[in-house]
Backbone as JSON, one array per atom type, in Angstrom:
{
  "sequence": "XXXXXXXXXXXXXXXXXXXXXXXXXXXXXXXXXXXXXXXXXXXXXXXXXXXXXXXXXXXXXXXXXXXXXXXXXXXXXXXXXXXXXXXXXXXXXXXXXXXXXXXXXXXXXXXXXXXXXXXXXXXXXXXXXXXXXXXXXXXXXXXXXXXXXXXXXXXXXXXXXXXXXXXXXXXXXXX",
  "N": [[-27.31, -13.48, -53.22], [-24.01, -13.56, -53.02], [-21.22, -12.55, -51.29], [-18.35, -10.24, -52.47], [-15.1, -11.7, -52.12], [-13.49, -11.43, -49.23], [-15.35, -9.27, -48.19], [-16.79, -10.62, -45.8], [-14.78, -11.51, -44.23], [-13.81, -8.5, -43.88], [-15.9, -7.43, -42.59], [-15.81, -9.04, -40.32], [-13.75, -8.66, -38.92], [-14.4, -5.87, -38.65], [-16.45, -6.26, -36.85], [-14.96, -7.1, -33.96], [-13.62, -5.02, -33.37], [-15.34, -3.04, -32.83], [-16.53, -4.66, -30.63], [-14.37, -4.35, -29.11], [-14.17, -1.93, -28.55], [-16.42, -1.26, -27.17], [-15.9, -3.14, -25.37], [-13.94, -1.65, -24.17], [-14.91, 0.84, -23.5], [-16.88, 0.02, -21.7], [-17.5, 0.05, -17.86], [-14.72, -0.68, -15.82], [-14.83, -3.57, -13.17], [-13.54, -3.11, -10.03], [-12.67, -5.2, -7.22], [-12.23, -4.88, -3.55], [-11.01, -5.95, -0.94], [-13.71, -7.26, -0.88], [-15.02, -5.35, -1.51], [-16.51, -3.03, -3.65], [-14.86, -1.05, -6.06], [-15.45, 2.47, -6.5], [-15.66, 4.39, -9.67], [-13.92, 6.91, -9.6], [-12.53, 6.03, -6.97], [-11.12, 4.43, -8.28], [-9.75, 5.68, -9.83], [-7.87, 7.51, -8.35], [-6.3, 5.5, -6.93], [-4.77, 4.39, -9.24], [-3.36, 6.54, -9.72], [-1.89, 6.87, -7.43], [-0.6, 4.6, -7.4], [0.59, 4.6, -9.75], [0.23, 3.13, -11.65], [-2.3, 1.76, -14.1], [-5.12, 0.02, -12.86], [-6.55, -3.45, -13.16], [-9.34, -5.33, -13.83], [-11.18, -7.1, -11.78], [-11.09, -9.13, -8.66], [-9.71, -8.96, -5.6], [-7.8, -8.95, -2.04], [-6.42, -7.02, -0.3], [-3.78, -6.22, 2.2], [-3.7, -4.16, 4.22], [-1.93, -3.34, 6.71], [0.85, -4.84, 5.89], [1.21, -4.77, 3.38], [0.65, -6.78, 1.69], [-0.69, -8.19, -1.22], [-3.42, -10.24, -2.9], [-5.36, -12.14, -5.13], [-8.89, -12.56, -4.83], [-9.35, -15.94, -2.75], [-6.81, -16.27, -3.02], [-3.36, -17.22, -3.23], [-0.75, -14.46, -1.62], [0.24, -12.59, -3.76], [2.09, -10.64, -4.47], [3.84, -7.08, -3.28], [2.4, -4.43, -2.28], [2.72, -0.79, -1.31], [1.99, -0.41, 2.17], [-0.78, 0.49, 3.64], [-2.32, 1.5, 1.56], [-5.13, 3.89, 0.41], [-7.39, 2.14, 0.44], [-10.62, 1.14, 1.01], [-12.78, -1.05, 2.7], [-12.16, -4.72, 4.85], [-9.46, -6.4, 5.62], [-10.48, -10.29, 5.3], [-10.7, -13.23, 7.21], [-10.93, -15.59, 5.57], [-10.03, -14.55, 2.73], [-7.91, -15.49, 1.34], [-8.54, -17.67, 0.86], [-8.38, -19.59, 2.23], [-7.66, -22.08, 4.56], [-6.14, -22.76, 6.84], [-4.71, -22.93, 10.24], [-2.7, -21.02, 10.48], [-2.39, -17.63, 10.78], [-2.47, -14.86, 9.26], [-2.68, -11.18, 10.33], [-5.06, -11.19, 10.15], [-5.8, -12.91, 8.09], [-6.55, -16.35, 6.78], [-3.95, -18.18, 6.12], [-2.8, -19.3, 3.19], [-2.13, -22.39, 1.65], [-0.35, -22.64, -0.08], [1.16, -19.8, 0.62], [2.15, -20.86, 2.78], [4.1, -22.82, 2.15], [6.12, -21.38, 0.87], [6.95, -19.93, 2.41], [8.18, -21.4, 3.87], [9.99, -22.95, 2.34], [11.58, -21.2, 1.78], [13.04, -21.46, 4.74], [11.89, -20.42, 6.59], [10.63, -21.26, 10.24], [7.37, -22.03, 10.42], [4.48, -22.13, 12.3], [1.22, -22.68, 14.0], [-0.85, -20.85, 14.64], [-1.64, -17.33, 15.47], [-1.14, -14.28, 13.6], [0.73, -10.36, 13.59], [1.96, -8.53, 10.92], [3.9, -6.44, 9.85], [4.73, -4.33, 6.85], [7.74, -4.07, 6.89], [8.56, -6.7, 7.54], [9.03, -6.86, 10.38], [7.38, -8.82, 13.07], [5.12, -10.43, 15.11], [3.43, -12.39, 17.89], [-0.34, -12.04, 17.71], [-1.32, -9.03, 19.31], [0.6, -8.88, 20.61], [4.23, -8.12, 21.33], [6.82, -7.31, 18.78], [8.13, -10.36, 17.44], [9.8, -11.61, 15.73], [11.68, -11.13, 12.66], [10.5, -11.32, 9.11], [12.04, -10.44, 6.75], [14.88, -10.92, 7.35], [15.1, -13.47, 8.17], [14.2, -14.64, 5.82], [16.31, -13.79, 4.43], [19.54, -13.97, 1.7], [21.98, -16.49, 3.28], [25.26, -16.34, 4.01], [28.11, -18.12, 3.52], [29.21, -19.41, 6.05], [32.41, -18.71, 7.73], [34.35, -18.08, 5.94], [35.66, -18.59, 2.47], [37.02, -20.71, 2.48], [35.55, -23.31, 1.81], [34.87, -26.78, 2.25], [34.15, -28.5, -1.35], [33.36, -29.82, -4.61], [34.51, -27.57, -6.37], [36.17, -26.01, -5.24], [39.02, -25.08, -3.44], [40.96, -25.66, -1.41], [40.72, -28.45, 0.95], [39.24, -31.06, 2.92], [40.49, -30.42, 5.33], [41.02, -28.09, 5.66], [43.48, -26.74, 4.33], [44.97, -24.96, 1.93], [44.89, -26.75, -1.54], [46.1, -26.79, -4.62]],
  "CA": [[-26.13, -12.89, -53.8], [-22.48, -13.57, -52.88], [-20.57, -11.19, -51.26], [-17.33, -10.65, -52.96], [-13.97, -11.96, -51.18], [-12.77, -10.2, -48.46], [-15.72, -8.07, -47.42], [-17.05, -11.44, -44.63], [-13.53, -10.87, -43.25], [-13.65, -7.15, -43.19], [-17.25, -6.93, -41.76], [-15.96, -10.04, -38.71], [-12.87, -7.23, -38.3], [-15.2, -4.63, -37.71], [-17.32, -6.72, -35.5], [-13.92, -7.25, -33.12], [-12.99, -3.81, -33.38], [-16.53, -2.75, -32.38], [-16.1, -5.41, -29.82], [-13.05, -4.05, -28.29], [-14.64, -0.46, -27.99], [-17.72, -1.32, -26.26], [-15.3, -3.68, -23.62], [-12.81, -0.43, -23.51], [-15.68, 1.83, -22.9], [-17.43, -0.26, -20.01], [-16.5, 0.37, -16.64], [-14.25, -1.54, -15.19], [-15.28, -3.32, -11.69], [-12.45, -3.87, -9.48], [-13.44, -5.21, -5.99], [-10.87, -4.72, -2.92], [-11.55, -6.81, 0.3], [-15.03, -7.18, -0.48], [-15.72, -3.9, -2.03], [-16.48, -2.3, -5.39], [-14.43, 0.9, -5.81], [-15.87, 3.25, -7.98], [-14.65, 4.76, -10.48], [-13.39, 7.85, -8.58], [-11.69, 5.4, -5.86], [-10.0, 3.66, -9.32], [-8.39, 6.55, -10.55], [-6.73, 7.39, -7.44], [-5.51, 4.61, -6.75], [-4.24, 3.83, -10.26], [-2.51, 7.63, -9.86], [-1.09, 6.77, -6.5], [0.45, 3.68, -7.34], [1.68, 5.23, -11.37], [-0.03, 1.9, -12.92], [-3.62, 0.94, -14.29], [-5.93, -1.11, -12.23], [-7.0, -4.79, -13.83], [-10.83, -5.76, -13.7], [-10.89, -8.0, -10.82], [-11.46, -9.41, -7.09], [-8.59, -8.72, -5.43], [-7.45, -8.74, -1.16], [-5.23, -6.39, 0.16], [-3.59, -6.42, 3.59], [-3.42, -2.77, 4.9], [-0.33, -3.22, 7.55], [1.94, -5.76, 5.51], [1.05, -4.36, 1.84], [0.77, -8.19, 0.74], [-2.2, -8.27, -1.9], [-3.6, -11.15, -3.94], [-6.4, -12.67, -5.55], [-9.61, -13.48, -4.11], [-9.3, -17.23, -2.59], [-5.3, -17.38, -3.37], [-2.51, -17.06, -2.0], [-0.18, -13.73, -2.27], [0.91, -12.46, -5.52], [3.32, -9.31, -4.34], [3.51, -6.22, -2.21], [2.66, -2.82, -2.17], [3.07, 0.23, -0.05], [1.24, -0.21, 3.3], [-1.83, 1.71, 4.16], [-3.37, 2.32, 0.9], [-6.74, 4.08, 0.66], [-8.47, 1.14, -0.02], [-11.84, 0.63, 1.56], [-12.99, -2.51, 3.13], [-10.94, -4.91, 5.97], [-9.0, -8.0, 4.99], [-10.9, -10.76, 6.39], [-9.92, -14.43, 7.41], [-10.98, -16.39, 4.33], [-9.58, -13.64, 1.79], [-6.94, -16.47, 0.33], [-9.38, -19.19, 0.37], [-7.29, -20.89, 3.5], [-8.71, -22.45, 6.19], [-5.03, -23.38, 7.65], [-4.34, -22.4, 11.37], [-1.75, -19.91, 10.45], [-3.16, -16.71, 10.54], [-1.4, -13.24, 9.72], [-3.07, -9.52, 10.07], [-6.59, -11.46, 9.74], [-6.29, -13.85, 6.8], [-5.79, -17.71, 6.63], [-2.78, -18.52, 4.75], [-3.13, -20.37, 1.51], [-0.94, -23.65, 1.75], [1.09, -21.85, -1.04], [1.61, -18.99, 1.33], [2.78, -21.28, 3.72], [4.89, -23.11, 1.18], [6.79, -20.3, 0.21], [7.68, -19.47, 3.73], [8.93, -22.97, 4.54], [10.91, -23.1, 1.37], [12.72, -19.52, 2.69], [13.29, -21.6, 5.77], [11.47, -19.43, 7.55], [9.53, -21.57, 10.68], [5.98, -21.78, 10.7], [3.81, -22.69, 13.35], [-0.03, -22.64, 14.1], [-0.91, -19.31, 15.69], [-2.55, -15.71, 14.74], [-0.1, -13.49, 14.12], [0.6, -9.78, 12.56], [3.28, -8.43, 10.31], [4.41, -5.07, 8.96], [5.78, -4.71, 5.77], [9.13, -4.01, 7.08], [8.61, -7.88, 8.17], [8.81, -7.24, 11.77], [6.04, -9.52, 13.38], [4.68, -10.91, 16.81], [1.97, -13.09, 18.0], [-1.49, -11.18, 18.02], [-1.4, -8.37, 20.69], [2.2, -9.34, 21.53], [5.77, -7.48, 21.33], [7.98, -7.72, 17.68], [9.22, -11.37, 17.83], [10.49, -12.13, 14.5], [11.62, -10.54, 11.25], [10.65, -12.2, 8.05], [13.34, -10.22, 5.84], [15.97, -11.21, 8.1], [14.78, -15.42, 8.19], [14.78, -14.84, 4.7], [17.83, -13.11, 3.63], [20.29, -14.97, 1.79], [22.95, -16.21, 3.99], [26.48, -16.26, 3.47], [28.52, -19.53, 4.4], [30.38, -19.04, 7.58], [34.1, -19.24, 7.92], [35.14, -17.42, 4.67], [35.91, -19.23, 1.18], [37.89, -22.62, 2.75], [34.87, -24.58, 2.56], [35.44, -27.68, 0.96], [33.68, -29.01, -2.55], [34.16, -29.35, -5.65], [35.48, -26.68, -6.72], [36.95, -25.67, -3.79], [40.77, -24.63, -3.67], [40.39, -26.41, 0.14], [40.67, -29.62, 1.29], [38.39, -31.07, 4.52], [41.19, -29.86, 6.35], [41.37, -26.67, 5.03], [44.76, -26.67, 3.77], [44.41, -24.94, 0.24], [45.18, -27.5, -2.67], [46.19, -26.43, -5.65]],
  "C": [[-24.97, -13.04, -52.81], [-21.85, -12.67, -52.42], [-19.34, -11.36, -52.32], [-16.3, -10.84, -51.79], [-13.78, -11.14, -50.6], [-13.5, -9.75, -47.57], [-16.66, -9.27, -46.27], [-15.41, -10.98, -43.77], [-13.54, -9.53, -42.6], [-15.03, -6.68, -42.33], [-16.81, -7.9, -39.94], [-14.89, -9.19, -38.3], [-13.74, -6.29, -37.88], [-15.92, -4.85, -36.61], [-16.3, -7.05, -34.3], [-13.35, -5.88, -32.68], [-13.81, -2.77, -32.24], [-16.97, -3.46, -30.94], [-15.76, -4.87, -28.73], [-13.56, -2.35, -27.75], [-15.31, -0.65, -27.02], [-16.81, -1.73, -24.94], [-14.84, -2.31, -23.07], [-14.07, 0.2, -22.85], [-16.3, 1.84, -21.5], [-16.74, -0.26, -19.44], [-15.91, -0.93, -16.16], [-14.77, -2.0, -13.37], [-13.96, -4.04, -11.04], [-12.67, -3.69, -7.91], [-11.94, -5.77, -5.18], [-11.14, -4.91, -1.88], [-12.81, -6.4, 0.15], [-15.99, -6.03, -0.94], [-15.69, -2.99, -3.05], [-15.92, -1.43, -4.96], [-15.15, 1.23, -7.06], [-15.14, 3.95, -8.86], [-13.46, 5.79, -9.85], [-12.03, 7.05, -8.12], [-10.37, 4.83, -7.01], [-9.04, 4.36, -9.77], [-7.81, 7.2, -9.41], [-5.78, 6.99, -7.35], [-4.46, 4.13, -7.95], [-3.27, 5.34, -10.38], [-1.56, 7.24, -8.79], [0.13, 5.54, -6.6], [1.33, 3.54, -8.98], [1.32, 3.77, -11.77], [-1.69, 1.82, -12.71], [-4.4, -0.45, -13.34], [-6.14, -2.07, -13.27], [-8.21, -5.0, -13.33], [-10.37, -7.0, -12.67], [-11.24, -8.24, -8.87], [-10.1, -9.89, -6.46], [-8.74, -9.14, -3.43], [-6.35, -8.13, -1.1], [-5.26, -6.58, 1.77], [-3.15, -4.74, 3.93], [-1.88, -2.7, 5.42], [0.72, -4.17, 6.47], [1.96, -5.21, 3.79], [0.75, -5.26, 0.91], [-0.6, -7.73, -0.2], [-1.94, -9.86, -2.63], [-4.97, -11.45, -4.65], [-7.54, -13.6, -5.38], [-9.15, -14.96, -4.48], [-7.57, -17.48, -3.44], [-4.53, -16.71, -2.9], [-1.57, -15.79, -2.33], [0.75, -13.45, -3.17], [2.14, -11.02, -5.65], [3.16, -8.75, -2.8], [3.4, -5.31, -2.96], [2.53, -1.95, -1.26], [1.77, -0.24, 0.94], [0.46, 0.81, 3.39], [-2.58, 2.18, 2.9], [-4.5, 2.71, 1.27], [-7.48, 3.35, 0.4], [-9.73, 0.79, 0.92], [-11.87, -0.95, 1.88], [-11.78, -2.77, 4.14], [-10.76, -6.44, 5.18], [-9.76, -8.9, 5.93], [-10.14, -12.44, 6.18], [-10.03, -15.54, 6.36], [-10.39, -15.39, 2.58], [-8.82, -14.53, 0.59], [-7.69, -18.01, 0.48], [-8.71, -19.8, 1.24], [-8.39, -21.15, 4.48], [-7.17, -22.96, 7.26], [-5.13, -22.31, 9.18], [-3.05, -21.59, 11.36], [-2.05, -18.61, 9.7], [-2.7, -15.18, 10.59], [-2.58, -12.28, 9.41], [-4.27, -9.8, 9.81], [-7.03, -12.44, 8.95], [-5.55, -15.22, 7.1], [-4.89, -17.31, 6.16], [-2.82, -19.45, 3.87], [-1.86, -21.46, 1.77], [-0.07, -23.07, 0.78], [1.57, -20.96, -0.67], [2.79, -19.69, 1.98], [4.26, -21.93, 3.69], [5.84, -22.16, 0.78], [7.35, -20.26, 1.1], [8.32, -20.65, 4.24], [10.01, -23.18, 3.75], [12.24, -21.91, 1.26], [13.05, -20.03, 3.82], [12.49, -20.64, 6.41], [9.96, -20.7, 8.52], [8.27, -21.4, 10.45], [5.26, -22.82, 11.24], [2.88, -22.07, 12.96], [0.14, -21.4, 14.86], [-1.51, -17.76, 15.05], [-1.12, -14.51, 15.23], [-0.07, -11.7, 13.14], [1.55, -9.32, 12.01], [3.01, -7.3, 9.67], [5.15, -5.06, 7.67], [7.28, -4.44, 5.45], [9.22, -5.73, 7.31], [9.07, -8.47, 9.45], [7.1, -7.68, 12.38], [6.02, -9.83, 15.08], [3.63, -11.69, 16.73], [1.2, -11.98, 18.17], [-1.17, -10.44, 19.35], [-0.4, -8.31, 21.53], [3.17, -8.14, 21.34], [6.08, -7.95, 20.06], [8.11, -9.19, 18.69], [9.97, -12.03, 16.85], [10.73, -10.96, 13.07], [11.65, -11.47, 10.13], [11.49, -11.72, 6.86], [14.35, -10.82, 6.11], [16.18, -12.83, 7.66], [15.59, -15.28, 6.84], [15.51, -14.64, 3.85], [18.6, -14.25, 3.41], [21.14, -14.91, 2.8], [24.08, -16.74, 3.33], [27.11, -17.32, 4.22], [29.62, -19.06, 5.32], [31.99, -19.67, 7.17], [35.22, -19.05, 6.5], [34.99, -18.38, 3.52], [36.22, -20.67, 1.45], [36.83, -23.45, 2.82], [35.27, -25.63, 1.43], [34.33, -27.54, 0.1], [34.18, -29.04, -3.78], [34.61, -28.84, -6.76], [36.14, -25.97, -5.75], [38.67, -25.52, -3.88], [40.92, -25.28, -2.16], [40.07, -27.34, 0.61], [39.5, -29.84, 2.62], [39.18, -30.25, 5.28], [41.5, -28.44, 6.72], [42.27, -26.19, 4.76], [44.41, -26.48, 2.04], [45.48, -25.91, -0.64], [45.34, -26.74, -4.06], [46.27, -27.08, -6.99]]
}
């Protein structure tokens, strides 16, 4: 016997619906340098930072706030020092490059990013705050990476030439 029209549709709706409960209901596992939080640890954290965790394998950097996604390269910031369990370790972004901040390779797209901000980069182990004052390992502040990367403003006021420029090479304004 035949169903009549409709009720294969409304039974593969209910089976999606039914679906979607069971996913909602299971726990979510969201692992944070290396380490399941439990549920507990999830709703903390998802109070402390006023948004929902995402199912997932994540790295965070304690001092700099960077986080990203196991084996890649960082995807934001957030506040420094969460309670997060576990330690960032040196393969976290899947790098193997010789430029090494607060513990972790840097992902060639890390590195990329920071080259494309102008901002030098050399080989070396280094650590960084998320104010983006840094130093070599064990060293003194020797750089700020806000600063590198702030826009800058073109020296010597408006007269520069181009064109649109009101300003000749000479800098005699044209009109």
């Amino acid at each position: 016997m035949a169903l009549p029209r409709g009720i294969p549709a409304l039974f593969a709706g209910l089976g999606l619906l039914f679906a979607a409960a069971v996913a909602h209901a299971a726990p979510k596992t969201v692992v944070i340098n290396q380490v399941k939080l439990s549920t507990q640890q999830q709703q903390a954290l998802s109070q402390q930072l006023g948004a929902q965790l995402i199912p997932g394998r994540f790295w965070y950097d304690h001092l700099s706030g960077a986080w990203g996604l196991e084996g890649g390269p960082a995807q934001g910031l957030l506040p420094p020092g969460l309670p997060v369990p576990g330690k960032l370790w040196f393969g976290a972004s899947g790098g193997q490059s010789a430029v090494v901040v607060n513990g972790r390779a840097l992902h060639p797209v890390d590195i990329l990013r920071l080259q494309q901000a102008g901002v030098p980069v050399r080989p070396g182990r280094y650590w960084v705050r998320a104010d983006g004052v840094g130093g070599l390992e064990g060293g003194p502040p020797s750089f700020n990476l806000r600063a590198m990367m702030a826009p800058r403003r073109p020296t010597g006021g408006a007269n520069r030439p181009g064109p649109f420029s009101t300003y000749d090479l000479t800098g005699i304004a044209v009109y």
